[in-house]
Coordinates of C-alpha atoms and ligand atoms in Angstrom, one line a residue:
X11 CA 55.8 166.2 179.3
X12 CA 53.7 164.2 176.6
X13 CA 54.9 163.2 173.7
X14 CA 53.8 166.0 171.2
X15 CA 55.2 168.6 173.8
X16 CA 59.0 166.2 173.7
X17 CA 58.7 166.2 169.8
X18 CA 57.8 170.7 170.1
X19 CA 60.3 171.5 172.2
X20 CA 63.1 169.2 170.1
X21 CA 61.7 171.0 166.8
X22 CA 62.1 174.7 168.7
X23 CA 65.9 173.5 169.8
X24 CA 66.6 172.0 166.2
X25 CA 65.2 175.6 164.2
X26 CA 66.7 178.6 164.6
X27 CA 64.3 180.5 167.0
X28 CA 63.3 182.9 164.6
X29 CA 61.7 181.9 160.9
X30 CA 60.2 184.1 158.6
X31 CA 57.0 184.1 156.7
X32 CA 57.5 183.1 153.1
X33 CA 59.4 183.6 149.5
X34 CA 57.3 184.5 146.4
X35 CA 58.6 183.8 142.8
X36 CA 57.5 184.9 139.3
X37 CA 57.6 183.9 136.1
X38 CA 56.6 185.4 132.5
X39 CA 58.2 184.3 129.2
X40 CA 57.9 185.5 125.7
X41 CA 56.5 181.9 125.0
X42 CA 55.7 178.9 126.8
X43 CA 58.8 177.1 128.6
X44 CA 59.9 174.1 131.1
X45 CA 57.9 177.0 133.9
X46 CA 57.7 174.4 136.6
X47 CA 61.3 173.5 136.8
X48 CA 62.3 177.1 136.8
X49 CA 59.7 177.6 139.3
X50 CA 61.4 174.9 141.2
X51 CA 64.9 175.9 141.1
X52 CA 63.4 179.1 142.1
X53 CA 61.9 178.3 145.5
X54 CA 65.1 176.0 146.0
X55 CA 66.6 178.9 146.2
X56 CA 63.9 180.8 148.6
X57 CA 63.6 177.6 150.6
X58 CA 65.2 179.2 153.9
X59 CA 62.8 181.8 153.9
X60 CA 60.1 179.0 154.7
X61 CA 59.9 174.8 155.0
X62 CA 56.4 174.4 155.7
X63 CA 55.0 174.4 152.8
X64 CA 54.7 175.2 149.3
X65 CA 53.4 176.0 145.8
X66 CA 53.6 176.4 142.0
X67 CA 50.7 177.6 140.0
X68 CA 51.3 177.7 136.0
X69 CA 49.6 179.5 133.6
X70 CA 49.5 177.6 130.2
X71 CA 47.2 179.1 127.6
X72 CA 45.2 180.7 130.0
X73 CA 44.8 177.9 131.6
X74 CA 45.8 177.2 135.8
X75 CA 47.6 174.1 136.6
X76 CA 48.8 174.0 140.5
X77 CA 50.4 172.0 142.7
X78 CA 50.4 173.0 146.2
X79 CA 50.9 170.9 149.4
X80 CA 52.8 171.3 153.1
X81 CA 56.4 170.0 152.9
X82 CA 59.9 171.0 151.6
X83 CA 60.1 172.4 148.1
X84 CA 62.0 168.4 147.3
X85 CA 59.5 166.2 149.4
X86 CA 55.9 168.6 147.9
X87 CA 57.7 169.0 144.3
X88 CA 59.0 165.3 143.2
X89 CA 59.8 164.4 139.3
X90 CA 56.5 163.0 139.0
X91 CA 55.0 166.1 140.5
X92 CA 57.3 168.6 138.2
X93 CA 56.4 165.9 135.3
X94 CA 52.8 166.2 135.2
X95 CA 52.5 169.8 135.4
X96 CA 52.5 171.6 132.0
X97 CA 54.6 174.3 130.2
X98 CA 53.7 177.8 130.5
X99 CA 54.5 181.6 130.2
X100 CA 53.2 182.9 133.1
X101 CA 54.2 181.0 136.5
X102 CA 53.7 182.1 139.9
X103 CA 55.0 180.0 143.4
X104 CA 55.9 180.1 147.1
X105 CA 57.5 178.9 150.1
X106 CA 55.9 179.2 153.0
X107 CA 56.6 179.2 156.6
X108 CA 53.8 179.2 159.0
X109 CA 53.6 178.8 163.1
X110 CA 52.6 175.6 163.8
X111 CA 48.8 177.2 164.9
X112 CA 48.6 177.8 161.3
X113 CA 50.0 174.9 159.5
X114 CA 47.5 173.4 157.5
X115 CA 47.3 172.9 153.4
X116 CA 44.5 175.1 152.7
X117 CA 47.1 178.2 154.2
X118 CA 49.6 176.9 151.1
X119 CA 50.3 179.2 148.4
X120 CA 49.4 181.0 145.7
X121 CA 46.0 181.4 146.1
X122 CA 43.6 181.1 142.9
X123 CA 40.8 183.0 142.5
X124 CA 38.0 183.0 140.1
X125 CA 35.4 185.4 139.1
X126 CA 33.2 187.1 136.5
X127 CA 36.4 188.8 134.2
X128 CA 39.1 185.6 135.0
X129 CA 41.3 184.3 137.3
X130 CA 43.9 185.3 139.5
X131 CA 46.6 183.6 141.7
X132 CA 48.6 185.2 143.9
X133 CA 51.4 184.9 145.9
X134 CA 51.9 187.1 149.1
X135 CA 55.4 187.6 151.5
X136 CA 54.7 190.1 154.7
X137 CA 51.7 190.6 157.4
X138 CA 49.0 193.2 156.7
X139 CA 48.3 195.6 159.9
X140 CA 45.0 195.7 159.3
X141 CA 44.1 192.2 157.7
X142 CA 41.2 192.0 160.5
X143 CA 39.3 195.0 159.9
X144 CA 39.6 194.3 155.9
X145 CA 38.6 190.4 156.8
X146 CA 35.6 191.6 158.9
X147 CA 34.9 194.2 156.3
X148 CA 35.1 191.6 153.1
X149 CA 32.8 189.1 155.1
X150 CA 30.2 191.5 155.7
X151 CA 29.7 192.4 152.4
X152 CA 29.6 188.3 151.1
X153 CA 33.1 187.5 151.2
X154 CA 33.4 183.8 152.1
X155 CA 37.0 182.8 153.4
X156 CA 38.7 179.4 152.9
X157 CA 41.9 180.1 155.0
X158 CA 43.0 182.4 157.4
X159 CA 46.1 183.6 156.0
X160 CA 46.4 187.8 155.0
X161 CA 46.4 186.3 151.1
X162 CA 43.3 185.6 150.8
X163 CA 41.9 189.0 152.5
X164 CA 44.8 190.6 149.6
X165 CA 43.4 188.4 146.9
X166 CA 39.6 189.1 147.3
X167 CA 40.5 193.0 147.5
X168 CA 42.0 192.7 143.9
X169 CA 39.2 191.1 142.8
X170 CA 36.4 193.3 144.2
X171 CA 38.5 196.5 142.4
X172 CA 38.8 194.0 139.7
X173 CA 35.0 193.7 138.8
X174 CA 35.0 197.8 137.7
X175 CA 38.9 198.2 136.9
X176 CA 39.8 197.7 133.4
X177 CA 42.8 195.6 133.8
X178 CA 44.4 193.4 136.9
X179 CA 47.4 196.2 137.4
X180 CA 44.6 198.7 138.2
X181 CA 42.6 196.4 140.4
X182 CA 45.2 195.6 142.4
X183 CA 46.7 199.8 142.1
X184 CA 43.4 200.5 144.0
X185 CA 43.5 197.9 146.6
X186 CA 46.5 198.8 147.5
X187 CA 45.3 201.9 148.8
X188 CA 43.8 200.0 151.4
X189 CA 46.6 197.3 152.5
X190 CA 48.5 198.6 155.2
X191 CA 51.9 196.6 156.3
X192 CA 54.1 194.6 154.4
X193 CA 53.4 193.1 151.6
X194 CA 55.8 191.7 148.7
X195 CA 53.5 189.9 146.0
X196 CA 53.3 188.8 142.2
X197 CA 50.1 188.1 140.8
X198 CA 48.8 186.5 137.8
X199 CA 46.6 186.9 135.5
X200 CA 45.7 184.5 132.7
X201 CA 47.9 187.3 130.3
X202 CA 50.0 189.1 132.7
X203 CA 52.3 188.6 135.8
X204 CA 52.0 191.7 138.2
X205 CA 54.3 192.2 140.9
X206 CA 54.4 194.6 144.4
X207 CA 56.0 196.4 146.9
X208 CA 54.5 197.5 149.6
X209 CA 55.2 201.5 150.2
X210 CA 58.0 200.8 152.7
X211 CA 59.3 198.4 151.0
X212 CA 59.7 196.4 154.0
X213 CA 60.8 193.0 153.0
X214 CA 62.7 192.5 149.2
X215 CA 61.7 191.6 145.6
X216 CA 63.4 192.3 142.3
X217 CA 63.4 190.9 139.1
X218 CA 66.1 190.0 136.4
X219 CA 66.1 188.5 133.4
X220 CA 67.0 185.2 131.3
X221 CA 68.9 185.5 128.0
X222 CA 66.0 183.7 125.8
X223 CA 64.2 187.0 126.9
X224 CA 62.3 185.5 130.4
X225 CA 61.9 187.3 133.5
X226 CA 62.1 186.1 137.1
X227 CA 60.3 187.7 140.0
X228 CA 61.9 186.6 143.2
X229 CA 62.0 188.1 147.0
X230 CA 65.8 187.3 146.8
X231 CA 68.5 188.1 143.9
X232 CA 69.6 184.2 144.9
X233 CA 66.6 183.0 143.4
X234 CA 67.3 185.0 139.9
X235 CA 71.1 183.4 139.6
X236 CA 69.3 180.0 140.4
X237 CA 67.7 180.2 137.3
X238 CA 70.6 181.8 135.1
X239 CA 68.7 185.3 135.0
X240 CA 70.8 188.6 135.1
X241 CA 69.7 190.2 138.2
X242 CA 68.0 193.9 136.8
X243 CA 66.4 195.8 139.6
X244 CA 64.8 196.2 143.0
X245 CA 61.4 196.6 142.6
X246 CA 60.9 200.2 144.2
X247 CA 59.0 200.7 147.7
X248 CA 55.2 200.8 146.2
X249 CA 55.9 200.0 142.7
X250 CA 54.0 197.6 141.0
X251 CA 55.6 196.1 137.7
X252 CA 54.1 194.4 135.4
X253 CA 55.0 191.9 132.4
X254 CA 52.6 191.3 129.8
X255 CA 52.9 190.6 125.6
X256 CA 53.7 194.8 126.1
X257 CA 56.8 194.6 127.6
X258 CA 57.2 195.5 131.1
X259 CA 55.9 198.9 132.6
X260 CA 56.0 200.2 135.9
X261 CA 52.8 202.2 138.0
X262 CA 54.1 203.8 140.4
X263 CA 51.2 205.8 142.2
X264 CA 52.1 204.3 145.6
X265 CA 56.1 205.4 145.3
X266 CA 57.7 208.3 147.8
X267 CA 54.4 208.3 150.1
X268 CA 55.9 206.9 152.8
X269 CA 59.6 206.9 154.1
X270 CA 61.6 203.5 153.0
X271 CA 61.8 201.1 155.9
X272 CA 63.3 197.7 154.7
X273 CA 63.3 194.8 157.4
X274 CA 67.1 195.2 158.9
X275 CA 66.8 191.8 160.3
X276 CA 66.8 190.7 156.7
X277 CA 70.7 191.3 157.0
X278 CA 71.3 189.8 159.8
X279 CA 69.4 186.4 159.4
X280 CA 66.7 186.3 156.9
X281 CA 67.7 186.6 153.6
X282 CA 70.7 184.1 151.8
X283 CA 74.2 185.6 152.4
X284 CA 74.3 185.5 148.7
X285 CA 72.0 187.9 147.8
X286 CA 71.9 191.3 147.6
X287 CA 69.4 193.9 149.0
X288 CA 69.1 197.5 147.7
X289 CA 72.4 197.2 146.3
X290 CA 73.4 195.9 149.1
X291 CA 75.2 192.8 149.6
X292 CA 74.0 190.6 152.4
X293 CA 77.4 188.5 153.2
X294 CA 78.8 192.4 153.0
X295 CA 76.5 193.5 155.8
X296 CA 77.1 190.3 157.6
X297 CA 80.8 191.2 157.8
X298 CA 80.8 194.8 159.2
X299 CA 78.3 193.6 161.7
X300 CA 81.0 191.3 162.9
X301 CA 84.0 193.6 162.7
X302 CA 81.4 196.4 164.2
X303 CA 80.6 193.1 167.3
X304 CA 85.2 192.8 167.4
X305 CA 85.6 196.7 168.5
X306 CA 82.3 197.5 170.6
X307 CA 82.8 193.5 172.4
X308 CA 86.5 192.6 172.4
X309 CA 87.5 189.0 173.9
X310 CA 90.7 187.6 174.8
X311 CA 90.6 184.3 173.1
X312 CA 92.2 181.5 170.8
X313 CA 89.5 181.1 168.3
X314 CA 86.6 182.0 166.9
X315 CA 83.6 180.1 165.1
X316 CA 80.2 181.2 164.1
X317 CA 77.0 179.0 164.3
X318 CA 75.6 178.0 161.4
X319 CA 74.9 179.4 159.2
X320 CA 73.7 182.9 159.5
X321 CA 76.4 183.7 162.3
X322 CA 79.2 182.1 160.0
X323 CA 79.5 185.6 157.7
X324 CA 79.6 187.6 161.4
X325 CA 82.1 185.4 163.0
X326 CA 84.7 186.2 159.3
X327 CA 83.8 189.7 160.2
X328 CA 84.6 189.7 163.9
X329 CA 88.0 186.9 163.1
X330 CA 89.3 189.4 160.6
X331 CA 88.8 192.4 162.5
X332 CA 90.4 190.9 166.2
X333 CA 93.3 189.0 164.3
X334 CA 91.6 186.1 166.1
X335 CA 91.2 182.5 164.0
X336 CA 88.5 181.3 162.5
X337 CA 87.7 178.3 162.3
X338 CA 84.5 176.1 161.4
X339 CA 83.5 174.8 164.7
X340 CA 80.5 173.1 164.1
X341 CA 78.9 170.3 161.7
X342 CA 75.8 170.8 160.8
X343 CA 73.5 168.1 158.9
X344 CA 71.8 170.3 156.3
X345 CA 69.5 166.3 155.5
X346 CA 67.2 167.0 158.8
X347 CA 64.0 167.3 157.6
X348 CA 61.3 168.6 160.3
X349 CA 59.4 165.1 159.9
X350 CA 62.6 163.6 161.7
X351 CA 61.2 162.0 165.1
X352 CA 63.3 159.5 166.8
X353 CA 61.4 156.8 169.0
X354 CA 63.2 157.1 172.6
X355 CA 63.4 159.8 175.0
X356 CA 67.3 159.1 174.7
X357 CA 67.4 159.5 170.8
X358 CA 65.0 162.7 170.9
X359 CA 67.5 164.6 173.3
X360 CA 70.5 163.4 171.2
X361 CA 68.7 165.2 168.0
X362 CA 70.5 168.4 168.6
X363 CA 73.7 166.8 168.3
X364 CA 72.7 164.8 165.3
X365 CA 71.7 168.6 163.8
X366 CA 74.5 170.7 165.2
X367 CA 77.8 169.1 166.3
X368 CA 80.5 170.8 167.6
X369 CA 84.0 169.8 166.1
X370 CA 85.7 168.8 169.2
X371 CA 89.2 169.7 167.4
X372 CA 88.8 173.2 166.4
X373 CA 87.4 173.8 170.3
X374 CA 89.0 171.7 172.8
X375 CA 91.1 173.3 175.0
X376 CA 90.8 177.0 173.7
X377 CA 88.7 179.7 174.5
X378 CA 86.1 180.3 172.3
X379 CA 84.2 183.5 170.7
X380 CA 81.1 181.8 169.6
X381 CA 79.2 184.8 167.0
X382 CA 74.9 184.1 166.5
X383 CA 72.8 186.1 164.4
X384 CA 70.3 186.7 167.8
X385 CA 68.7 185.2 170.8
X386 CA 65.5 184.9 171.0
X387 CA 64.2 182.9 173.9
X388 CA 67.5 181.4 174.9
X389 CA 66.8 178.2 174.6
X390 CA 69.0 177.4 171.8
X391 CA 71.8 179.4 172.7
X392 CA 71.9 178.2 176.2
X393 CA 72.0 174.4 174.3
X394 CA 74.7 175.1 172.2
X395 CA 77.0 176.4 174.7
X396 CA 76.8 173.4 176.6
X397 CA 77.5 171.6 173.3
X398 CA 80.9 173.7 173.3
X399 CA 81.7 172.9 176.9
X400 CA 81.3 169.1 176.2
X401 CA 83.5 169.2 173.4
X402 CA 86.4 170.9 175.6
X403 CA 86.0 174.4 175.1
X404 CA 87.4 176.2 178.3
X405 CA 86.0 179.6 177.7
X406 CA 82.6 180.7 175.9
X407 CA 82.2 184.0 174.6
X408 CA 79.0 184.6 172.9
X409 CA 78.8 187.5 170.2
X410 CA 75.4 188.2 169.0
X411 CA 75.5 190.6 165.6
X412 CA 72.1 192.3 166.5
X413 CA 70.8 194.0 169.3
X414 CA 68.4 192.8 171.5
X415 CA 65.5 191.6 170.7
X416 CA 63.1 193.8 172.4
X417 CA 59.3 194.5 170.5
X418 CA 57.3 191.8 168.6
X419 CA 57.7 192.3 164.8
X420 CA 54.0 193.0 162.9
X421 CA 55.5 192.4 159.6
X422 CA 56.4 188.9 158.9
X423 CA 58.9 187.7 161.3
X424 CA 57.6 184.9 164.3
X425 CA 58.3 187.5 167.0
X426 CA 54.8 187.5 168.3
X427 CA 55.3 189.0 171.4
X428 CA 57.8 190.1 174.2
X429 CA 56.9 186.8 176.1
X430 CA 59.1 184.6 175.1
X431 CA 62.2 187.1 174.5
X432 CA 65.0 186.9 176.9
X433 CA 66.3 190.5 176.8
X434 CA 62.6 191.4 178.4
X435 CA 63.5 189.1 180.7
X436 CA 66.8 189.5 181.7
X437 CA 69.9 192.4 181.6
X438 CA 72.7 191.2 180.0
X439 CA 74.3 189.5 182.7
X440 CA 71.4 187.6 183.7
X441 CA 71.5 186.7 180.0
X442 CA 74.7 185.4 180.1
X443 CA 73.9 183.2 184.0
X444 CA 71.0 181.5 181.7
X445 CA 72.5 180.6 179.0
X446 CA 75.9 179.6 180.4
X447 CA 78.6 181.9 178.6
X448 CA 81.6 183.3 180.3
X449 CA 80.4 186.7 178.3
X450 CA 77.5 187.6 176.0
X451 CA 77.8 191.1 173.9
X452 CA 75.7 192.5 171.3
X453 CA 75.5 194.9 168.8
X454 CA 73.9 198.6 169.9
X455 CA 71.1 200.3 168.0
X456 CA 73.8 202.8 167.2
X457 CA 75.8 200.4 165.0
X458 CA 72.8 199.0 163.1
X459 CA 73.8 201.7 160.3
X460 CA 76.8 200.9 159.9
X461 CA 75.8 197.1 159.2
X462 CA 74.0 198.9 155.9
X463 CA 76.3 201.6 155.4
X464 CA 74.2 204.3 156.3
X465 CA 76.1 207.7 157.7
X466 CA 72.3 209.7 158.1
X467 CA 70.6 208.5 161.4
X468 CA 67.8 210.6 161.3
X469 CA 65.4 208.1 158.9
X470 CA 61.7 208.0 160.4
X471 CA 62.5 208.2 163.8
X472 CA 63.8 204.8 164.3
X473 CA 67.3 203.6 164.6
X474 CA 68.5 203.5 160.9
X475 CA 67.3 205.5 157.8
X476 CA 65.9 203.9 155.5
X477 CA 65.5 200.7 157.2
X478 CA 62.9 199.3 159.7
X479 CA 64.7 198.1 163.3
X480 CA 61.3 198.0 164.9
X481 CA 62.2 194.7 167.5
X482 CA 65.2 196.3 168.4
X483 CA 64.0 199.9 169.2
X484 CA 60.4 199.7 169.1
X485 CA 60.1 202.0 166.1
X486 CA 57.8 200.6 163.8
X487 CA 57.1 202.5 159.9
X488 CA 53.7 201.8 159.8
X489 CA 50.5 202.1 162.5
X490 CA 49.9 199.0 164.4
X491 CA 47.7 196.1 163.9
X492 CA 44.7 197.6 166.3
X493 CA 43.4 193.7 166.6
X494 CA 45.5 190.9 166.7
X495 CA 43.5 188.4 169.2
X496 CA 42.3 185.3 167.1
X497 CA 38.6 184.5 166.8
X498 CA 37.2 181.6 168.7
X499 CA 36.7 179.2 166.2
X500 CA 40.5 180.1 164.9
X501 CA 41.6 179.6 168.6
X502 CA 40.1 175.8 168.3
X503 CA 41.9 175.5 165.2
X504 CA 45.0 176.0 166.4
X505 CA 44.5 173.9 169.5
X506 CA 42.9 170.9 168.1
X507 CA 46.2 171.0 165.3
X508 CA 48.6 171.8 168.5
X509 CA 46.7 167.9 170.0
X510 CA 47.4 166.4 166.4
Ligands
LIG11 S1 60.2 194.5 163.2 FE1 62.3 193.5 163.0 S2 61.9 191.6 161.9 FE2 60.1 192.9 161.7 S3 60.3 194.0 159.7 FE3 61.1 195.4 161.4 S4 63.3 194.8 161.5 FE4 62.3 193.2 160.3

């Protein structure tokens, strides 16, 4: 194994096996304020919903001003950073998670945009289906592309509409007639901040407002309270909302055309435990999924403990439900950044450890109910039961609070393919021989709505109404991506940045 494959394989064992694509956050005030600090609070908030990289663009007087660089929201935005950049109404930024193929600085959000009536920038969460077909359509009419993200493709569709629309909220009303996937975006314009849903509504936004009269954009309602704004609304499945010197009025041409499918796994891992979603709460969720996980995958034993930290809200749920104890049952170091790289073979294997101790106390001796979000390829899981055994646990029961992870997600979430997922792989109790449990259980489709509190099944065919379970059961809300094979010179990218 050479070095850079050592240092992958450590990184894939010290994330959780899953990440998601980004958080977007908006800003418009009724006069100029201290934009990039609430921007910053703002994606401190979002942070977990990407730590590769990130961006704040700031709209003083008409004026851009942005700052946008790979990095955690604290390494990318220092005080001198924050300090240099200017007051502003209109303020738009994002956190980013990227695969590694992909992880360059150009691919950092927003993304400005100039041309003949302004500037734009724009901040994008989601995957288009059919980014490809619009890419290779936009090139061949002129369309030269700095970056391969679906952003850019969004961006230069708003501005084509743009050059005959006769304001940004139209431009971007007709382009969205031809984005197809999942999109959740705020825009700005040098007078306006615009913000998006796609017509599923398949991953979150909302907005709220401050008392001195600002509002917040934000993919998560935890973003809003990080900022002191009153959470107001959801922003609808296809609605586009926009704040202006007008107030704030809603378009909603794209609402009720297509049947609301929002990302399921956003409750079980994605979004903060803090937030809500639909009117949902997510820590809410995260409890019934656990009590649901107690009755459908009983276990006789002395404790239970949830890894952190989205299978800490599950393990409460499946504790409280089995009379079983919960207890905290591992440490983890929150102060890892991804640049950590130890220089022995020794010190690179102890990493996991030095992320995610077990607490040898709450363990030793006792049989252990050990509650995850997921698995994904196993390799984590299989890591931290061993972890458990070391400490002195004599019996390890995993609990996963999903179902398997069976179909590739085309909307946002790194689950590219069935490759690398062990429930292709293996039944349950070969699932269990690999990674080293005494039991595994998960959650069945059939329970997914009561996770959400949904009684009516039917939805559009997949396992929950109104939500999209679509790497669970296959059932996907929109048509999918017909072309998702990189181009050459994006295949030498990617390796040359894999060599790096
Ligand atoms: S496929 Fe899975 S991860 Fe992707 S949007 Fe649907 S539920 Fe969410």
């Amino acid at each position: 194994m050479t070095d850079f494959e050592t240092y992958t394989s450590i990184e894939h064992e010290l994330e959780h096996e899953v990440q998601h694509e980004c958080g977007v956050f908006g800003i418009y005030a009724p006069q100029p304020v201290e934009a990039a600090q609430i921007a910053y609070y703002g994606l401190y908030a979002l942070q977990h919903r990407g730590q590769q990289g990130c961006g704040i663009v700031i709209n003083d007087d008409g004026l851009f001003y942005e700052h946008r660089d790979l990095g955690l929201i604290s390494q990318v935005f220092t005080p001198e950073v924050i300090g240099k950049l200017p007051m502003g109404q209109i303020a738009v930024a994002h956190t980013r998670y990227s695969s590694a193929k992909s992880d360059h600085r150009a691919n950092c959000q927003p993304i400005i945009v100039q041309h003949i009536k302004g500037h734009t920038a724009l901040a994008h969460n989601g995957k288009l289906t059919n980014s490809r077909e619009l890419r290779d359509e936009l090139e061949l009419q002129g369309s030269i592309f700095h970056t391969t993200s679906d952003t850019e493709v969004i961006s230069y569709l708003i501005t084509k509409e743009r050059l005959t629309a006769p304001s940004i909220e139209e431009a971007l009303n007709r382009a969205m007639h031809r984005l197809k996937g999942s999109f959740s975006l705020v825009l700005m314009s040098s007078s306006k901040l615009v913000a998006a849903r796609d017509e599923n509504g398949i991953h979150p936004l909302c907005y709220g407002q401050c008392t001195d009269g600002t509002y917040i954009v934000a993919s998560e309602s935890c973003a809003l309270e990080a900022c002191s704004a009153d959470f107001i609304r959801e922003i609808e499945p296809g609605e586009i909302v926009v704040f202006s010197a007008e107030g704030v009025h809603s378009i909603k041409d794209h609402c009720n055309k297509q049947p609301k499918a929002t990302c399921i796994f956003e409750y079980v891992y994605t979004a903060r435990p803090d937030s809500q979603i639909d009117g949902l709460g997510v820590h809410d969720s995260r409890l019934r999924a656990g009590a649901c996980l107690a009755r459908r995958h009983p276990a006789d034993a002395d404790v239970v403990i949830g890894v952190p930290d989205s299978g800490l809200d599950a393990a409460i749920g499946f504790a409280r439900e089995s009379g079983i104890p919960f207890e905290i049952g591992f440490l983890k170091n929150k102060y890892i950044g991804r640049t950590f790289i130890s220089p022995t073979q020794a010190m690179r294997q102890n990493q996991v450890r030095i992320k995610l101790n077990p607490i040898s106390s709450a363990v030793r001796g006792k049989r252990v109910v050990m509650v995850d979000d997921s698995i994904v390829r196993g390799t984590t899981c299989k890591r931290i039961v061993s972890l458990l055994r070391h400490a002195g646990a004599t019996e390890v029961h995993v609990r996963l609070s999903s179902p398997k992870f069976l179909n590739p997600c085309y909307y946002g979430t790194d689950i590219y393919s069935k490759e690398n997922l062990i429930a292709c792989k293996y039944d349950t109790e070969g699932i269990r021989e690999y990674i080293g449990a005494d039991s595994v259980g998960y959650l069945d489709l059939e329970d997914l709505p009561e996770i959400v509190g949904v009684k009516d099944c039917a939805g559009f065919g997949g396992s929950c109404n109104g939500y999209c379970c679509g790497c669970f059961d296959g059932v996907y809300p929109t048509e999918l991506p017909k072309d998702t094979g990189k181009r050459p010179y994006e295949t030498k990218l990617s390796e040359r940045e894999a060599k790096q």
